[in-house]
């Protein structure tokens, strides 16, 4: 039964979704079955695509909405939110 | 990955499989062997001068691997290539290329065949591994400077309906352009970053071997279609 789940997370100050943090997030996202989207304002990115996530250009302190749709949506959002909060 | 199916039909006319990967790897081994001294020379200027030798050793081992393996599906073969590169290439490029091939292989999975969009997704998974492990981004004067533009060109070309051979040629050109653009950059990652300003004016060896590997893919697919 597909479900959706979402959560807004503020990135830690000074740590954006670039280079290693983006790579870590994409690899984590790729392990879930659900479709996962990140949104900053009206810009969106497929959380499983490094090109998309890098193009989002989310800098430290930005609020990122994580949304997942699929069988493991809730688990995916919890994991990704944890990852985003603890970026360093 | 299901987007592969909903994508343009033209990309599906090229059937890619184990033989494509074998030709790509053989082309990599040949070109890297031919360019070994050039890569050594580039690396001697801003690194420790062993990039050509290391990578050549790795791809000679890959050549052995493909001659001893006759039936692995393409994804499994790429995972084995990753393992081989990690254990035979020294320096930073062993783990970097090792994880890239491994992730590419995991993305292709167990299927005996794949199409253009699946290949693009595989290369993007390889790029993710390199970015994660190397902590580099565009402009740092690393292999990312040629790989990322190549993956973008391939993805966008296919999305615009180009056939795979055309999109891969654009990808190889984008990689070569990114490679040449590293000359003007100051290294911010890897061994060359110790040189700071003195790294400016030299082409990055990692970006160069990456462009060679993407051009090898273009040639392998062009020869098989």
Short mmCIF file of C-alpha atoms in Angstrom, two decimals, chain B:
data_model
loop_
_atom_site.label_atom_id
_atom_site.label_comp_id
_atom_site.label_asym_id
_atom_site.label_seq_id
_atom_site.Cartn_x
_atom_site.Cartn_y
_atom_site.Cartn_z
CA UNK B 1 15.14 3.07 -13.47
CA UNK B 2 11.67 2.45 -14.83
CA UNK B 3 12.00 5.79 -16.57
CA UNK B 4 14.21 3.85 -18.97
CA UNK B 5 11.11 2.17 -20.35
CA UNK B 6 9.05 5.33 -20.73
CA UNK B 7 11.95 7.06 -22.47
CA UNK B 8 12.38 7.46 -26.21
CA UNK B 9 12.09 4.33 -28.27
CA UNK B 10 15.16 5.23 -30.30
CA UNK B 11 17.45 4.50 -27.37
CA UNK B 12 16.02 1.01 -27.11
CA UNK B 13 17.10 0.09 -30.62
CA UNK B 14 20.67 -0.15 -29.38
CA UNK B 15 20.83 -3.35 -27.40
CA UNK B 16 23.62 -3.20 -24.88
CA UNK B 17 24.89 -6.11 -22.90
CA UNK B 18 27.88 -8.00 -21.66
CA UNK B 19 29.74 -7.58 -24.96
CA UNK B 20 29.39 -3.77 -24.78
CA UNK B 21 30.97 -3.75 -21.33
CA UNK B 22 33.74 -6.13 -22.43
CA UNK B 23 34.53 -3.92 -25.45
CA UNK B 24 34.51 -0.82 -23.27
CA UNK B 25 36.93 -2.34 -20.76
CA UNK B 26 39.22 -3.64 -23.51
CA UNK B 27 39.20 -0.19 -25.14
CA UNK B 28 40.03 1.37 -21.72
CA UNK B 29 42.95 -1.02 -21.24
CA UNK B 30 44.33 -0.30 -24.72
CA UNK B 31 44.00 3.48 -24.55
CA UNK B 32 45.35 3.75 -21.01
CA UNK B 33 48.32 1.62 -21.99
CA UNK B 34 48.92 3.90 -25.04
CA UNK B 35 48.55 7.05 -22.90
CA UNK B 36 50.43 5.73 -19.87
CA UNK B 37 53.51 7.92 -20.32
CA UNK B 38 51.39 11.00 -21.01
CA UNK B 39 49.42 10.41 -17.77
CA UNK B 40 52.69 9.89 -15.87
CA UNK B 41 53.98 13.16 -17.28
CA UNK B 42 50.82 15.08 -16.26
CA UNK B 43 50.95 13.56 -12.78
CA UNK B 44 54.67 14.25 -12.37
CA UNK B 45 53.88 17.97 -12.69
CA UNK B 46 51.29 18.18 -9.90
CA UNK B 47 51.08 14.77 -8.19
CA UNK B 48 53.46 11.94 -7.42
CA UNK B 49 53.89 10.82 -11.00
CA UNK B 50 52.42 7.35 -10.73
CA UNK B 51 48.90 7.84 -12.12
CA UNK B 52 49.63 6.38 -15.57
CA UNK B 53 51.52 3.40 -14.16
CA UNK B 54 48.89 2.68 -11.49
CA UNK B 55 45.91 2.89 -13.79
CA UNK B 56 47.65 0.86 -16.46
CA UNK B 57 48.38 -1.88 -13.91
CA UNK B 58 44.71 -1.85 -12.90
CA UNK B 59 43.38 -2.12 -16.43
CA UNK B 60 45.86 -4.86 -17.32
CA UNK B 61 44.35 -6.80 -14.39
CA UNK B 62 40.88 -5.95 -15.76
CA UNK B 63 41.97 -7.33 -19.13
CA UNK B 64 42.87 -10.60 -17.37
CA UNK B 65 39.53 -10.57 -15.58
CA UNK B 66 37.51 -10.25 -18.78
CA UNK B 67 39.52 -12.94 -20.53
CA UNK B 68 38.80 -15.36 -17.65
CA UNK B 69 35.10 -14.50 -17.36
CA UNK B 70 32.79 -15.68 -20.08
CA UNK B 71 29.28 -15.39 -18.75
CA UNK B 72 28.73 -12.79 -16.01
CA UNK B 73 25.90 -10.36 -16.74
CA UNK B 74 27.18 -6.80 -17.35
CA UNK B 75 26.32 -5.52 -13.86
CA UNK B 76 28.16 -8.37 -12.15
CA UNK B 77 31.15 -7.93 -14.44
CA UNK B 78 31.37 -4.22 -13.52
CA UNK B 79 31.26 -5.09 -9.81
CA UNK B 80 34.17 -7.50 -10.35
CA UNK B 81 36.02 -4.76 -12.24
CA UNK B 82 35.54 -2.45 -9.25
CA UNK B 83 37.03 -5.07 -6.94
CA UNK B 84 39.97 -5.61 -9.29
CA UNK B 85 40.73 -1.89 -9.53
CA UNK B 86 40.59 -1.40 -5.75
CA UNK B 87 43.12 -4.18 -5.23
CA UNK B 88 45.52 -3.32 -8.08
CA UNK B 89 45.55 0.47 -8.51
CA UNK B 90 47.39 2.37 -5.82
CA UNK B 91 46.90 5.97 -4.75
CA UNK B 92 43.49 7.58 -4.59
CA UNK B 93 42.30 6.45 -8.00
CA UNK B 94 42.04 2.78 -7.00
CA UNK B 95 39.28 3.27 -4.42
CA UNK B 96 37.66 6.03 -6.49
CA UNK B 97 37.38 4.07 -9.74
CA UNK B 98 36.79 0.88 -7.76
CA UNK B 99 33.68 2.28 -6.06
CA UNK B 100 32.53 3.96 -9.26
CA UNK B 101 32.55 0.69 -11.24
CA UNK B 102 31.03 -1.18 -8.32
CA UNK B 103 28.12 1.25 -7.99
CA UNK B 104 27.66 1.29 -11.76
CA UNK B 105 27.45 -2.51 -11.68
CA UNK B 106 24.99 -2.50 -8.79
CA UNK B 107 22.79 -0.08 -10.70
CA UNK B 108 22.77 -2.30 -13.80
CA UNK B 109 21.79 -5.22 -11.57
CA UNK B 110 21.32 -8.80 -12.75
CA UNK B 111 19.88 -8.16 -16.21
CA UNK B 112 21.74 -9.49 -19.27
CA UNK B 113 20.85 -6.35 -21.26
CA UNK B 114 20.52 -2.64 -20.64
CA UNK B 115 19.61 0.48 -22.62
CA UNK B 116 20.88 4.05 -22.90
CA UNK B 117 19.00 5.50 -19.92
CA UNK B 118 20.15 2.57 -17.75
CA UNK B 119 23.73 3.26 -18.84
CA UNK B 120 23.28 6.94 -17.95
CA UNK B 121 21.86 5.96 -14.53
CA UNK B 122 24.82 3.61 -14.03
CA UNK B 123 27.34 6.34 -14.83
CA UNK B 124 25.46 8.71 -12.51
CA UNK B 125 25.73 6.12 -9.71
CA UNK B 126 29.48 5.99 -10.43
CA UNK B 127 29.67 9.78 -10.22
CA UNK B 128 27.83 9.69 -6.87
CA UNK B 129 30.40 7.25 -5.50
CA UNK B 130 33.30 9.43 -6.64
CA UNK B 131 31.74 12.61 -5.23
CA UNK B 132 30.99 10.89 -1.92
CA UNK B 133 34.39 9.28 -1.52
CA UNK B 134 36.49 12.08 -2.99
CA UNK B 135 34.43 14.90 -1.44
CA UNK B 136 35.09 16.86 -4.61
CA UNK B 137 32.82 19.11 -6.57
CA UNK B 138 32.93 20.79 -9.95
CA UNK B 139 35.89 23.18 -10.16
CA UNK B 140 38.12 21.38 -7.64
CA UNK B 141 40.42 20.15 -10.46
CA UNK B 142 39.62 16.46 -10.14
CA UNK B 143 38.04 13.65 -12.15
CA UNK B 144 34.63 15.15 -11.26
CA UNK B 145 35.42 18.01 -13.68
CA UNK B 146 35.26 15.64 -16.63
CA UNK B 147 32.85 12.98 -15.33
CA UNK B 148 30.02 15.25 -14.20
CA UNK B 149 29.68 17.17 -17.51
CA UNK B 150 29.81 13.83 -19.35
CA UNK B 151 26.95 12.34 -17.30
CA UNK B 152 24.91 15.54 -17.77
CA UNK B 153 25.49 15.49 -21.55
CA UNK B 154 24.50 11.83 -21.80
CA UNK B 155 21.36 12.24 -19.69
CA UNK B 156 20.25 15.42 -21.47
CA UNK B 157 21.05 14.05 -24.94
CA UNK B 158 18.94 10.96 -24.33
CA UNK B 159 16.13 13.03 -22.80
CA UNK B 160 16.09 15.18 -25.93
CA UNK B 161 15.69 12.07 -28.08
CA UNK B 162 19.24 11.72 -29.40
CA UNK B 163 20.30 8.19 -30.23
CA UNK B 164 22.77 6.65 -27.81
CA UNK B 165 25.80 6.93 -30.12
CA UNK B 166 25.22 10.67 -30.59
CA UNK B 167 24.58 11.28 -26.89
CA UNK B 168 27.71 9.33 -25.94
CA UNK B 169 29.81 11.28 -28.41
CA UNK B 170 28.52 14.50 -26.78
CA UNK B 171 29.34 13.01 -23.38
CA UNK B 172 32.92 12.22 -24.46
CA UNK B 173 33.29 15.75 -25.86
CA UNK B 174 31.94 17.23 -22.62
CA UNK B 175 34.45 15.15 -20.64
CA UNK B 176 37.31 16.34 -22.85
CA UNK B 177 36.20 19.94 -22.55
CA UNK B 178 36.00 19.57 -18.75
CA UNK B 179 39.45 17.96 -18.80
CA UNK B 180 40.99 20.88 -20.73
CA UNK B 181 39.27 23.36 -18.42
CA UNK B 182 41.15 21.90 -15.43
CA UNK B 183 44.35 23.56 -16.75
CA UNK B 184 43.19 26.95 -15.48
CA UNK B 185 41.94 25.65 -12.13
CA UNK B 186 43.62 25.64 -8.76
CA UNK B 187 43.46 22.18 -7.17
CA UNK B 188 41.32 22.02 -4.03
CA UNK B 189 41.26 18.22 -3.59
CA UNK B 190 43.76 15.42 -3.89
CA UNK B 191 47.52 15.54 -3.81
CA UNK B 192 47.74 18.46 -6.25
CA UNK B 193 45.94 20.68 -3.72
CA UNK B 194 49.16 20.78 -1.64
CA UNK B 195 50.63 22.85 -4.46
CA UNK B 196 47.94 25.54 -4.23
CA UNK B 197 48.51 28.23 -6.87
CA UNK B 198 51.32 26.20 -8.45
CA UNK B 199 48.77 23.63 -9.64
CA UNK B 200 47.40 26.27 -12.03
CA UNK B 201 48.55 25.80 -15.63
CA UNK B 202 48.62 21.99 -15.48
CA UNK B 203 45.93 19.65 -16.75
CA UNK B 204 44.60 17.33 -14.07
CA UNK B 205 45.71 13.71 -14.63
CA UNK B 206 42.55 12.26 -13.02
CA UNK B 207 40.28 14.39 -15.22
CA UNK B 208 42.39 13.25 -18.19
CA UNK B 209 42.11 9.51 -17.51
CA UNK B 210 38.40 9.98 -16.84
CA UNK B 211 37.94 11.61 -20.26
CA UNK B 212 39.87 8.67 -21.76
CA UNK B 213 37.52 6.19 -20.06
CA UNK B 214 34.39 8.01 -21.32
CA UNK B 215 35.80 8.25 -24.85
CA UNK B 216 36.48 4.49 -24.67
CA UNK B 217 32.80 3.94 -23.84
CA UNK B 218 31.77 6.08 -26.81
CA UNK B 219 34.02 4.05 -29.12
CA UNK B 220 32.85 0.69 -27.74
CA UNK B 221 29.17 1.56 -28.23
CA UNK B 222 29.75 3.14 -31.66
CA UNK B 223 31.56 -0.02 -32.79
CA UNK B 224 28.73 -2.27 -31.60
CA UNK B 225 25.82 -0.33 -33.09
#
